[in-house]
Short mmCIF file of C-alpha atoms and ligand atoms in Angstrom, two decimals:
data_model
loop_
_atom_site.label_atom_id
_atom_site.label_comp_id
_atom_site.label_asym_id
_atom_site.label_seq_id
_atom_site.Cartn_x
_atom_site.Cartn_y
_atom_site.Cartn_z
CA MET Z 15 17.25 2.38 -19.38
CA LYS Z 16 15.55 -0.86 -20.28
CA ILE Z 17 13.85 -2.98 -17.62
CA ALA Z 18 12.71 -6.59 -18.10
CA PHE Z 19 9.84 -7.61 -15.83
CA PHE Z 20 9.42 -11.31 -15.08
CA ASP Z 21 6.31 -13.14 -13.84
CA SER Z 22 4.37 -10.11 -14.89
CA LYS Z 23 0.58 -9.94 -14.82
CA PRO Z 24 -1.82 -7.41 -16.40
CA TYR Z 25 -2.07 -5.51 -13.10
CA ASP Z 26 1.74 -5.11 -12.98
CA GLU Z 27 1.81 -3.76 -16.51
CA GLU Z 28 -1.03 -1.38 -15.77
CA VAL Z 29 0.57 0.17 -12.69
CA PHE Z 30 4.20 0.23 -13.93
CA SER Z 31 3.46 1.47 -17.47
CA GLY Z 32 2.56 4.84 -16.00
CA PHE Z 33 6.26 5.35 -15.23
CA SER Z 34 7.59 4.72 -18.74
CA THR Z 35 9.30 7.68 -20.41
CA ASP Z 36 11.60 8.22 -23.42
CA ASN Z 37 14.47 7.24 -21.12
CA LEU Z 38 12.77 4.38 -19.32
CA SER Z 39 11.35 1.50 -21.34
CA MET Z 40 9.79 -1.65 -19.93
CA LYS Z 41 9.16 -5.09 -21.33
CA PHE Z 42 6.75 -7.36 -19.47
CA PHE Z 43 7.41 -11.10 -19.65
CA GLU Z 44 4.70 -13.37 -18.29
CA THR Z 45 7.18 -16.18 -17.74
CA LYS Z 46 8.91 -16.64 -14.41
CA LEU Z 47 12.62 -15.98 -14.21
CA ASN Z 48 14.71 -19.13 -13.92
CA GLU Z 49 17.66 -20.84 -15.62
CA ASP Z 50 15.54 -21.64 -18.69
CA THR Z 51 14.19 -18.14 -19.19
CA VAL Z 52 17.06 -15.92 -18.06
CA SER Z 53 18.26 -15.44 -21.65
CA LEU Z 54 15.24 -13.16 -22.17
CA ALA Z 55 17.09 -10.64 -20.00
CA LYS Z 56 19.80 -10.13 -22.68
CA GLY Z 57 19.97 -6.53 -23.83
CA PHE Z 58 18.26 -5.12 -20.73
CA ASP Z 59 19.90 -2.95 -18.05
CA CYS Z 60 17.90 -4.22 -15.11
CA ILE Z 61 15.51 -7.01 -14.30
CA CYS Z 62 12.46 -6.71 -12.08
CA ALA Z 63 11.52 -9.95 -10.31
CA PHE Z 64 8.75 -11.13 -7.99
CA VAL Z 65 8.29 -13.67 -5.20
CA ASN Z 66 8.27 -16.89 -7.24
CA ASP Z 67 11.08 -16.04 -9.65
CA THR Z 68 14.17 -18.17 -9.08
CA VAL Z 69 17.30 -16.08 -8.72
CA ASN Z 70 19.91 -18.74 -7.98
CA SER Z 71 23.66 -18.76 -8.70
CA ASN Z 72 23.24 -19.84 -12.35
CA VAL Z 73 20.68 -17.11 -13.00
CA ILE Z 74 22.93 -14.55 -11.32
CA ASP Z 75 25.93 -15.67 -13.43
CA ALA Z 76 23.88 -15.31 -16.61
CA LEU Z 77 22.61 -11.85 -15.63
CA CYS Z 78 26.20 -10.75 -14.92
CA ASP Z 79 27.30 -12.13 -18.32
CA TYR Z 80 24.65 -9.96 -19.96
CA GLY Z 81 26.11 -6.90 -18.17
CA ILE Z 82 23.09 -6.46 -15.90
CA LYS Z 83 23.97 -4.61 -12.71
CA LEU Z 84 20.68 -4.59 -10.84
CA ILE Z 85 17.94 -6.97 -9.74
CA ALA Z 86 14.98 -4.90 -8.59
CA LEU Z 87 12.58 -7.01 -6.55
CA ARG Z 88 9.03 -5.69 -6.55
CA CYS Z 89 8.36 -7.37 -3.18
CA ALA Z 90 9.63 -7.33 0.38
CA GLY Z 91 10.82 -10.93 0.87
CA TYR Z 92 14.04 -12.01 -0.86
CA ASN Z 93 14.25 -15.72 0.10
CA ASN Z 94 14.09 -16.59 -3.62
CA VAL Z 95 17.39 -14.78 -4.30
CA ASP Z 96 20.80 -16.26 -3.47
CA ILE Z 97 21.97 -13.12 -1.72
CA ASN Z 98 25.28 -14.66 -0.61
CA TYR Z 99 26.14 -15.48 -4.19
CA ALA Z 100 25.00 -12.09 -5.51
CA LYS Z 101 27.35 -10.22 -3.17
CA ASN Z 102 29.95 -8.19 -5.10
CA LYS Z 103 28.49 -9.45 -8.42
CA ILE Z 104 25.12 -7.79 -8.83
CA SER Z 105 23.05 -5.49 -6.62
CA VAL Z 106 19.65 -6.51 -5.31
CA VAL Z 107 17.09 -3.94 -4.18
CA ARG Z 108 13.63 -4.56 -2.77
CA VAL Z 109 10.50 -2.81 -1.53
CA PRO Z 110 10.81 -3.21 2.24
CA ALA Z 111 7.37 -1.82 3.02
CA TYR Z 112 4.43 -1.05 0.77
CA SER Z 113 1.42 -1.65 2.95
CA PRO Z 114 1.74 -3.63 6.13
CA TYR Z 115 -1.98 -2.81 6.49
CA ALA Z 116 -2.84 -4.79 3.34
CA VAL Z 117 -1.20 -7.95 4.69
CA ALA Z 118 -2.36 -7.54 8.29
CA GLU Z 119 -5.96 -6.84 7.23
CA HIS Z 120 -5.98 -9.91 4.98
CA THR Z 121 -4.64 -11.95 7.89
CA MET Z 122 -7.60 -10.87 10.00
CA ALA Z 123 -9.99 -11.49 7.09
CA LEU Z 124 -8.74 -15.09 6.86
CA LEU Z 125 -8.93 -15.56 10.62
CA LEU Z 126 -12.50 -14.23 10.80
CA THR Z 127 -13.48 -16.48 7.91
CA ALA Z 128 -12.08 -19.50 9.72
CA VAL Z 129 -13.64 -18.81 13.09
CA ARG Z 130 -17.09 -17.75 11.76
CA ASN Z 131 -17.33 -20.10 8.76
CA THR Z 132 -18.24 -17.33 6.35
CA HIS Z 133 -16.67 -19.34 3.49
CA LYS Z 134 -19.26 -22.06 4.07
CA ALA Z 135 -22.13 -19.63 4.67
CA TYR Z 136 -21.41 -17.83 1.39
CA VAL Z 137 -21.70 -21.05 -0.61
CA ARG Z 138 -24.78 -22.22 1.30
CA THR Z 139 -26.82 -19.05 0.97
CA LYS Z 140 -26.09 -18.85 -2.79
CA SER Z 141 -28.32 -21.92 -3.14
CA PHE Z 142 -30.86 -20.66 -0.60
CA ASN Z 143 -29.62 -23.00 2.08
CA PHE Z 144 -30.13 -20.91 5.20
CA SER Z 145 -29.42 -23.67 7.70
CA LEU Z 146 -26.97 -22.85 10.52
CA ASN Z 147 -26.11 -26.49 11.26
CA GLY Z 148 -22.34 -26.94 11.47
CA LEU Z 149 -21.57 -23.21 11.28
CA VAL Z 150 -21.05 -22.49 14.97
CA GLY Z 151 -17.96 -20.35 15.46
CA PHE Z 152 -16.18 -18.79 18.44
CA ASP Z 153 -15.53 -15.28 19.73
CA LEU Z 154 -12.10 -13.80 19.13
CA TYR Z 155 -12.65 -11.54 22.16
CA GLY Z 156 -10.55 -12.78 25.08
CA LYS Z 157 -8.63 -15.33 23.00
CA THR Z 158 -4.83 -15.41 22.93
CA VAL Z 159 -3.12 -14.80 19.61
CA GLY Z 160 0.53 -15.76 19.31
CA ILE Z 161 2.31 -13.53 16.81
CA ILE Z 162 5.64 -14.76 15.48
CA GLY Z 163 7.57 -11.81 14.08
CA THR Z 164 6.71 -8.32 15.31
CA GLY Z 165 8.05 -6.27 12.42
CA LYS Z 166 5.93 -3.97 10.29
CA ILE Z 167 3.15 -6.46 9.52
CA GLY Z 168 3.16 -8.28 12.88
CA ARG Z 169 2.78 -4.96 14.70
CA VAL Z 170 -0.21 -3.84 12.61
CA PHE Z 171 -1.80 -7.27 13.07
CA SER Z 172 -1.22 -7.00 16.81
CA ASP Z 173 -3.02 -3.63 16.86
CA ILE Z 174 -5.94 -5.09 14.91
CA CYS Z 175 -6.16 -8.00 17.37
CA LYS Z 176 -6.08 -5.61 20.32
CA GLY Z 177 -9.09 -3.87 18.74
CA PHE Z 178 -10.91 -7.20 18.94
CA GLY Z 179 -10.11 -7.50 22.66
CA MET Z 180 -7.67 -10.34 22.13
CA LYS Z 181 -4.66 -11.09 24.33
CA ILE Z 182 -1.35 -10.80 22.51
CA LEU Z 183 1.68 -13.02 23.02
CA ALA Z 184 4.66 -12.52 20.75
CA TYR Z 185 7.94 -14.08 19.79
CA ASP Z 186 10.58 -12.33 17.74
CA LYS Z 187 14.23 -13.20 17.27
CA TYR Z 188 14.94 -9.53 17.96
CA PRO Z 189 12.21 -8.36 20.38
CA ASN Z 190 11.39 -4.66 20.24
CA GLY Z 191 11.25 -3.29 23.78
CA ASP Z 192 9.51 -0.09 22.57
CA LEU Z 193 6.37 -1.98 21.65
CA ASP Z 194 3.46 -2.52 24.00
CA ILE Z 195 3.61 -6.28 23.32
CA LYS Z 196 4.26 -9.13 25.73
CA TYR Z 197 7.12 -11.27 24.45
CA THR Z 198 7.54 -14.88 25.41
CA SER Z 199 9.55 -17.90 24.34
CA LEU Z 200 8.57 -19.71 21.17
CA GLU Z 201 7.74 -22.79 23.21
CA ASN Z 202 5.42 -20.88 25.52
CA LEU Z 203 3.77 -19.15 22.59
CA PHE Z 204 3.00 -22.54 21.05
CA LYS Z 205 1.57 -23.79 24.37
CA GLU Z 206 -0.55 -20.74 25.25
CA SER Z 207 -1.99 -19.51 21.96
CA ASP Z 208 -5.49 -20.16 20.64
CA ILE Z 209 -4.43 -18.66 17.34
CA ILE Z 210 -0.90 -18.52 15.89
CA SER Z 211 -0.05 -16.09 13.11
CA LEU Z 212 3.27 -16.02 11.26
CA HIS Z 213 4.91 -12.71 10.33
CA CYS Z 214 8.62 -13.47 10.19
CA PRO Z 215 10.81 -13.90 7.10
CA LEU Z 216 11.75 -17.26 5.64
CA ASN Z 217 15.40 -18.15 6.08
CA ASP Z 218 17.48 -21.18 7.08
CA GLU Z 219 16.55 -20.68 10.70
CA SER Z 220 12.81 -20.25 10.21
CA TYR Z 221 12.38 -23.01 7.59
CA HIS Z 222 9.66 -25.40 8.87
CA LEU Z 223 9.27 -23.38 12.06
CA ILE Z 224 5.86 -25.05 12.28
CA ASN Z 225 6.71 -28.74 12.31
CA LYS Z 226 5.50 -31.98 13.87
CA ASP Z 227 7.28 -31.36 17.19
CA ASN Z 228 6.03 -27.81 17.58
CA ILE Z 229 2.49 -28.74 16.57
CA SER Z 230 2.48 -31.31 19.37
CA LEU Z 231 3.05 -28.46 21.87
CA MET Z 232 0.04 -26.47 20.65
CA LYS Z 233 -3.42 -26.29 22.20
CA ASN Z 234 -6.00 -28.65 20.77
CA GLY Z 235 -8.03 -26.81 18.14
CA VAL Z 236 -5.43 -24.09 17.54
CA ILE Z 237 -5.96 -21.95 14.43
CA LEU Z 238 -2.83 -21.42 12.35
CA VAL Z 239 -2.55 -18.44 10.02
CA ASN Z 240 0.30 -18.08 7.55
CA THR Z 241 0.43 -14.94 5.40
CA SER Z 242 4.22 -14.85 5.45
CA ARG Z 243 6.06 -17.52 3.43
CA GLY Z 244 4.94 -21.07 2.71
CA ALA Z 245 8.03 -22.95 3.83
CA LEU Z 246 7.69 -21.61 7.37
CA VAL Z 247 5.22 -24.48 7.70
CA ASP Z 248 5.95 -28.16 7.08
CA SER Z 249 2.84 -28.86 4.98
CA ASP Z 250 2.80 -32.60 5.67
CA ALA Z 251 2.95 -31.96 9.42
CA LEU Z 252 0.15 -29.42 9.01
CA LEU Z 253 -1.98 -31.94 7.11
CA GLU Z 254 -1.40 -34.51 9.85
CA GLY Z 255 -2.30 -31.89 12.50
CA ILE Z 256 -5.56 -31.15 10.68
CA ARG Z 257 -6.39 -34.84 10.24
CA SER Z 258 -5.78 -35.59 13.92
CA LYS Z 259 -7.91 -32.51 14.83
CA LYS Z 260 -4.98 -31.08 16.84
CA ILE Z 261 -5.20 -28.10 14.51
CA GLY Z 262 -8.71 -26.67 14.39
CA GLY Z 263 -8.20 -24.58 11.29
CA ALA Z 264 -5.53 -23.34 8.91
CA CYS Z 265 -5.58 -20.11 6.94
CA LEU Z 266 -2.91 -20.12 4.26
CA ASP Z 267 -2.13 -17.25 1.93
CA VAL Z 268 1.16 -18.94 1.08
CA TYR Z 269 2.21 -22.53 0.52
CA GLU Z 270 5.67 -24.05 0.41
CA GLU Z 271 5.27 -25.44 -3.11
CA GLU Z 272 3.28 -22.48 -4.41
CA SER Z 273 5.68 -21.31 -7.11
CA GLU Z 274 4.30 -23.48 -9.91
CA LEU Z 275 0.66 -22.97 -8.94
CA PHE Z 276 -0.10 -19.63 -7.35
CA PHE Z 277 -0.97 -16.56 -9.44
CA GLU Z 278 -2.11 -18.87 -12.28
CA ASP Z 279 -5.45 -20.40 -13.32
CA ASN Z 280 -4.85 -24.14 -12.92
CA SER Z 281 -8.54 -25.04 -12.91
CA ASN Z 282 -8.23 -27.28 -15.99
CA LEU Z 283 -5.13 -29.11 -14.83
CA ILE Z 284 -4.54 -32.22 -12.78
CA ILE Z 285 -2.79 -31.09 -9.61
CA ASN Z 286 0.14 -33.36 -8.78
CA ASP Z 287 0.73 -31.95 -5.32
CA ASP Z 288 -1.10 -34.49 -3.12
CA THR Z 289 -0.46 -32.58 0.09
CA LEU Z 290 -2.05 -29.42 -1.26
CA ALA Z 291 -4.87 -31.40 -2.84
CA LEU Z 292 -5.65 -33.07 0.51
CA LEU Z 293 -5.36 -29.82 2.44
CA MET Z 294 -7.83 -28.23 0.02
CA THR Z 295 -10.39 -30.94 0.75
CA MET Z 296 -10.45 -30.09 4.46
CA PRO Z 297 -13.43 -27.94 5.44
CA ASN Z 298 -11.32 -25.98 7.93
CA VAL Z 299 -8.47 -25.08 5.58
CA ILE Z 300 -8.80 -21.77 3.77
CA VAL Z 301 -6.35 -20.97 1.01
CA THR Z 302 -5.85 -17.69 -0.81
CA SER Z 303 -3.26 -17.39 -3.54
CA HIS Z 304 -0.62 -15.11 -2.05
CA GLN Z 305 -2.96 -12.18 -2.27
CA ALA Z 306 -2.47 -10.59 1.15
CA PHE Z 307 -0.48 -7.75 -0.43
CA PHE Z 308 -2.98 -7.23 -3.24
CA THR Z 309 -4.58 -3.83 -2.66
CA LYS Z 310 -4.62 -0.73 -4.87
CA GLU Z 311 -2.57 1.12 -2.29
CA ALA Z 312 0.08 -1.60 -2.06
CA LEU Z 313 0.41 -1.98 -5.84
CA SER Z 314 0.87 1.75 -6.25
CA ASN Z 315 3.46 1.89 -3.44
CA ILE Z 316 5.32 -1.13 -4.88
CA ALA Z 317 5.58 0.53 -8.30
CA ASN Z 318 6.67 3.90 -6.85
CA THR Z 319 9.38 2.41 -4.66
CA THR Z 320 10.65 0.01 -7.35
CA ILE Z 321 11.08 2.84 -9.85
CA GLU Z 322 12.66 5.08 -7.17
CA ASN Z 323 15.07 2.23 -6.28
CA ILE Z 324 16.10 1.79 -9.92
CA ASN Z 325 16.55 5.55 -10.47
CA GLU Z 326 18.52 5.93 -7.25
CA PHE Z 327 20.80 3.02 -8.10
CA TYR Z 328 21.54 4.19 -11.64
CA THR Z 329 22.01 7.83 -10.55
CA THR Z 330 24.15 7.32 -7.42
CA GLY Z 331 25.43 3.75 -7.69
CA LYS Z 332 23.75 2.99 -4.36
CA CYS Z 333 20.25 2.46 -3.03
CA LYS Z 334 18.86 2.73 0.48
CA ASN Z 335 16.75 -0.37 -0.17
CA GLU Z 336 19.64 -2.57 -1.23
CA VAL Z 337 19.56 -6.05 0.32
CA THR Z 338 22.80 -6.55 2.22
CA LEU Z 339 23.98 -9.42 4.33
P1 LIG N 415 9.82 -7.05 8.89
O1 LIG N 415 11.22 -7.22 8.43
O2 LIG N 415 9.33 -5.68 9.18
O3 LIG N 415 9.56 -7.95 10.20
C1 LIG N 415 9.98 -9.26 10.32
C2 LIG N 415 10.17 -9.55 11.80
O4 LIG N 415 10.51 -10.94 11.93
C3 LIG N 415 11.31 -8.75 12.45
O5 LIG N 415 10.85 -8.15 13.65
C4 LIG N 415 12.39 -9.80 12.71
O6 LIG N 415 13.17 -9.50 13.86
C5 LIG N 415 11.56 -11.04 12.91
N1 LIG N 415 12.31 -12.28 12.70
C6 LIG N 415 13.35 -12.52 11.86
N2 LIG N 415 13.72 -13.81 11.93
C7 LIG N 415 12.90 -14.40 12.83
C8 LIG N 415 12.78 -15.71 13.35
N3 LIG N 415 13.60 -16.70 12.94
N4 LIG N 415 11.82 -15.95 14.27
C9 LIG N 415 10.99 -14.97 14.70
N5 LIG N 415 11.05 -13.69 14.25
C10 LIG N 415 11.99 -13.42 13.32
O7 LIG N 415 8.92 -7.76 7.77
P2 LIG N 415 7.39 -7.49 7.45
O8 LIG N 415 7.28 -6.39 6.48
O9 LIG N 415 6.61 -7.43 8.72
O10 LIG N 415 7.02 -8.83 6.66
C11 LIG N 415 7.02 -10.10 7.30
C12 LIG N 415 6.93 -11.17 6.25
O11 LIG N 415 5.67 -11.10 5.59
C13 LIG N 415 7.95 -11.03 5.10
O12 LIG N 415 9.18 -11.65 5.43
C14 LIG N 415 7.28 -11.72 3.95
O13 LIG N 415 7.75 -13.06 3.94
C15 LIG N 415 5.80 -11.70 4.31
N6 LIG N 415 4.99 -10.95 3.35
C16 LIG N 415 3.92 -11.58 2.79
C17 LIG N 415 3.13 -10.90 1.89
C18 LIG N 415 1.92 -11.55 1.28
O14 LIG N 415 1.34 -10.99 0.33
N7 LIG N 415 1.46 -12.68 1.77
C19 LIG N 415 3.42 -9.52 1.50
C20 LIG N 415 4.54 -8.93 2.20
C21 LIG N 415 5.30 -9.65 3.09
#
């Protein structure tokens, strides 16, 4: 069995290499998978892709031509794969859960940074500037957090927020009556929340869920946290919300045009994305580079489940983690 990894980084190679055997060989390509690079997959049995690889109809056709039967995603989200087109042509498996705690804890880390200005304090104290001017924050205790999407990550985040004494409001397309969470309409969530955190998948319905109209419903000074997928937020509308001070802070682990930028060192390049460049200049916008998942525990779980998925598929022809419509 030969597996081609795309968009691979040293940490992927380190964790996955431990699984290689005489029967299981792995090749790690740094390049992202797309129409220009798919020919690298020739001669492999399976490809392993990540969040910013492009698995569109042309890529799927090419993979099928090379006799590849399986796309093993080493992530939970699959919005970058044309699942409709893949149906009956090639199987797609994913890692549905690897550490909801990693993502939920990072969400709270971003939120705490935003409301207590620790990002500014860190920079100040490094140059012995111990002034507190401009660093006043606010208590999370007693504030209302609106959680959109109460699946694995949203639930853990809700528990963390409860630990802080926050009030929880939630919206989910499929509310879970077993949870001790108060559900409300999306509109009411936008109106009532001091903080809004996104934990739903990106699909046609949720694309630009945070847009100009919805931002206008929100409380003045609302803090928006997105550790889910970039295109849930209309970035231009977000920028306008920040400029007008409607939005009091934005914590972004994901960005809708992240695929060419995130996970790479672009520090010597001219960034052509004006919206991102302007967002980055705002003192109340905190960006991390899609790192919410990035813990030792999550990486180890991702590797275990990906290899289990591949073994299960090639042994039984099926896989419990197959993405179906
Ligand atoms: P999950 O599948 O357990 O939960 C998603 C929830 O969203 C479900 O309860 C579902 O009913 C709900 N939902 C679906 N469509 C919706 C809509 N249109 N509006 C409101 N709710 C909707 O997924 P999980 O594991 O909690 O992950 C959530 C998202 O987090 C993933 O889709 C992925 O995009 C993102 N993620 C980000 C990571 C990062 O490193 N930043 C890492 C892992 C996941």
